[in-house]
Coordinates of C-alpha atoms in Angstrom, one line a residue:
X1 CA -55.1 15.9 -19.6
X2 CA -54.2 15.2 -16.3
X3 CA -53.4 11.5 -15.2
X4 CA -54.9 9.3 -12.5
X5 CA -53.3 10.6 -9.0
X6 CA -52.6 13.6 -10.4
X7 CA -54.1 15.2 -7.5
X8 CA -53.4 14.0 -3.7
X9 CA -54.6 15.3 -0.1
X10 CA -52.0 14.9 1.7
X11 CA -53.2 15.6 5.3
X12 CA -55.3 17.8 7.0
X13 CA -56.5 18.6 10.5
X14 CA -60.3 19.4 11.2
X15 CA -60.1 20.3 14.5
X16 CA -60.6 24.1 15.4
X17 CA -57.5 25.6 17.3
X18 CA -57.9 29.4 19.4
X19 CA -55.7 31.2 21.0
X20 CA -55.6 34.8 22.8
X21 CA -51.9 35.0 23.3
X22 CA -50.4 38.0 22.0
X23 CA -47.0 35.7 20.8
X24 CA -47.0 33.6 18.2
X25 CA -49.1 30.3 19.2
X26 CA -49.1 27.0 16.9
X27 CA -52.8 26.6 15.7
X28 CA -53.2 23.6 13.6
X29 CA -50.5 20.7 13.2
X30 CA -50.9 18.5 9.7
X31 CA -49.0 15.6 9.6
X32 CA -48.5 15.0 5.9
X33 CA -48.0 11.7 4.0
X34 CA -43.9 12.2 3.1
X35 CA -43.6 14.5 0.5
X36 CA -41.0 15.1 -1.7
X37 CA -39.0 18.0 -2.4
X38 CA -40.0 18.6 -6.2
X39 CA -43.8 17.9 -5.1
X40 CA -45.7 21.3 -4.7
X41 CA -48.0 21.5 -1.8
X42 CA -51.1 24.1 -1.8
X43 CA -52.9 24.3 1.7
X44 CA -56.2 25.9 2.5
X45 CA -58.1 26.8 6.0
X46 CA -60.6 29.3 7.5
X47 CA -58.7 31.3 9.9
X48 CA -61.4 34.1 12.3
X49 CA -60.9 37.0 14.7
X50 CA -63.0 38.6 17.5
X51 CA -63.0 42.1 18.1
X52 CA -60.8 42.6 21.1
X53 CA -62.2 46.3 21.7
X54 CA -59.1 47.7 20.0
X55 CA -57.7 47.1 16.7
X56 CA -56.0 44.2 16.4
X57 CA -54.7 42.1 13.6
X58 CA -54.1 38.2 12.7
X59 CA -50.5 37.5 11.4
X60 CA -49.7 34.0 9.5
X61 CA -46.4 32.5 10.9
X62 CA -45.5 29.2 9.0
X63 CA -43.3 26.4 10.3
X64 CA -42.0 23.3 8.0
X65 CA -40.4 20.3 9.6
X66 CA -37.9 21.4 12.4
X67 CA -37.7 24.9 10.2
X68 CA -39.8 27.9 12.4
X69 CA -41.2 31.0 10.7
X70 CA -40.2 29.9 6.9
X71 CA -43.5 33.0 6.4
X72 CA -43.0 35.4 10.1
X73 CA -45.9 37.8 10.5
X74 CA -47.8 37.7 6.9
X75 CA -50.9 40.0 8.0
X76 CA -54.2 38.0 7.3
X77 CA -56.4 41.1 8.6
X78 CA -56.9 44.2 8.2
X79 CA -55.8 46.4 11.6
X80 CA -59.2 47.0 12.8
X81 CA -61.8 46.8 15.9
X82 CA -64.3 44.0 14.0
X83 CA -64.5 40.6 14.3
X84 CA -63.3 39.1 11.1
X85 CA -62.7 35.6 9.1
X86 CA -62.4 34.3 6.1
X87 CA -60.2 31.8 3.9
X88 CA -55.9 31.7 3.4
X89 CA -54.6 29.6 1.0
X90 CA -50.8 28.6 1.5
X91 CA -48.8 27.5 -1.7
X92 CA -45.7 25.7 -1.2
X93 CA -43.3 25.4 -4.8
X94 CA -40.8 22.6 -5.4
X95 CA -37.9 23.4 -3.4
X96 CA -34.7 22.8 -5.2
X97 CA -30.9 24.3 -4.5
X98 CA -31.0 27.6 -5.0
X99 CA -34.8 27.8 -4.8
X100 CA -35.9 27.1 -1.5
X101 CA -37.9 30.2 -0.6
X102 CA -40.7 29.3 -2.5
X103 CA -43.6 29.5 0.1
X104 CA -46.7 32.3 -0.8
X105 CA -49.9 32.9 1.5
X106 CA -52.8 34.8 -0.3
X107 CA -55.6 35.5 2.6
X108 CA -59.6 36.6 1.5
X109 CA -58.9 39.5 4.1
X110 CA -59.5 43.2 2.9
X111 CA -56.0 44.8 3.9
X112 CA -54.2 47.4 1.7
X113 CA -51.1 45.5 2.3
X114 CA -51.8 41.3 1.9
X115 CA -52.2 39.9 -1.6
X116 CA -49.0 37.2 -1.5
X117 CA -46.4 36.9 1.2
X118 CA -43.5 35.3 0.6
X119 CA -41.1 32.9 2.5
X120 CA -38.9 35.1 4.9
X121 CA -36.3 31.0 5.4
X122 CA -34.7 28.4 3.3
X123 CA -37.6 25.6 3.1
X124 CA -36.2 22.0 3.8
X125 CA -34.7 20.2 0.7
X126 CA -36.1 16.9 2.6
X127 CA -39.5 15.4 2.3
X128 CA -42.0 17.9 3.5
X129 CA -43.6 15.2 6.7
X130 CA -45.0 18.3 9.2
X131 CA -47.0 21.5 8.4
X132 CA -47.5 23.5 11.1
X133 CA -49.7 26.7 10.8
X134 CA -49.3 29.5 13.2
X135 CA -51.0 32.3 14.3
X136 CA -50.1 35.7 16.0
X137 CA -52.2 38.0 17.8
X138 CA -51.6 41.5 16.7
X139 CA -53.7 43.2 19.8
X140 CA -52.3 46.2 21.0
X141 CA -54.6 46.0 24.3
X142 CA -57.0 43.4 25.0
X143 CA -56.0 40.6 23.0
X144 CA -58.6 38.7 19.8
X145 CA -60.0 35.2 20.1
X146 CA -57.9 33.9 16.9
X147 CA -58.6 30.7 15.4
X148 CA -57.6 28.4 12.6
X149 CA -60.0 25.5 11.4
X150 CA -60.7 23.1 8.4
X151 CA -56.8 23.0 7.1
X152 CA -56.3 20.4 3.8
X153 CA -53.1 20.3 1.9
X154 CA -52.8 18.5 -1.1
X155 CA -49.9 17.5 -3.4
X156 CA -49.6 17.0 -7.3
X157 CA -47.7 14.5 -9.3
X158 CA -44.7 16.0 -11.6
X159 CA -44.0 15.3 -15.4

């Protein structure tokens, strides 16, 4: 059985965040209460996309601390002309020398290509304080509406 604590939001940020750049835009900051290295995090948000009038995709890009694009371009959509949304879910493992590239993102999106991404960087051996979720606009002409909303993140204690 678990013990008191055993699960803890860490931080969150509730406030929706759009963007119709075609470069990678930050989206949603979470500041998190410090969180140490052999904690593992698991993050949730809704993430949406307009139709642009081409096909166009939404592309998770993950930054951790002062570390940019630990997960570059993981493809929540699929390449198509519909407006779109749904659910990722970001799962962060303990990061430990020699396994710092634990970082997955699972999206509800129906691509042929997403079930788990992986981390692309070394994670940060320090205590995990900033989570910043990312977003890039795959538009080829006529850029989405993308948009990230209702992010949590919550840590578990260790044995």
């Amino acid at each position: 059985a678990a013990s008191a604590g055993a699960v803890t939001r860490i931080g969150g940020n509730t406030t929706e965040a759009t963007t119709t750049a075609t470069a990678t835009a930050s989206l949603l900051s979470i500041t998190v209460t410090s969180t140490a290295a052999t904690s593992p995090i698991l993050c949730t948000w809704n993430w949406r996309k307009t139709a642009p009038g081409t096909n166009s995709t939404l592309a998770f890009n993950l930054d951790i601390n002062a570390t940019t694009n630990v997960v570059s371009n993981a493809r929540l959509t699929a390449d198509v002309n519909t407006a779109q949304n749904g659910t990722a879910m970001l799962m962060i493992s303990p990061r430990v020398t020699s396994y710092l590239q634990g970082a997955m993102v699972w999206s509800s999106a129906f691509t042929t290509d997403q079930s788990a991404v992986a981390a692309y960087a070394d994670m940060p051996t320090a205590a995990i304080t900033t989570i910043v979720l990312r977003g890039h606009n795959g538009g080829t002409s006529g850029a989405a509406t993308i948009g990230y909303d209702e992010a949590q993140c919550y840590s578990w204690s260790t044995s």
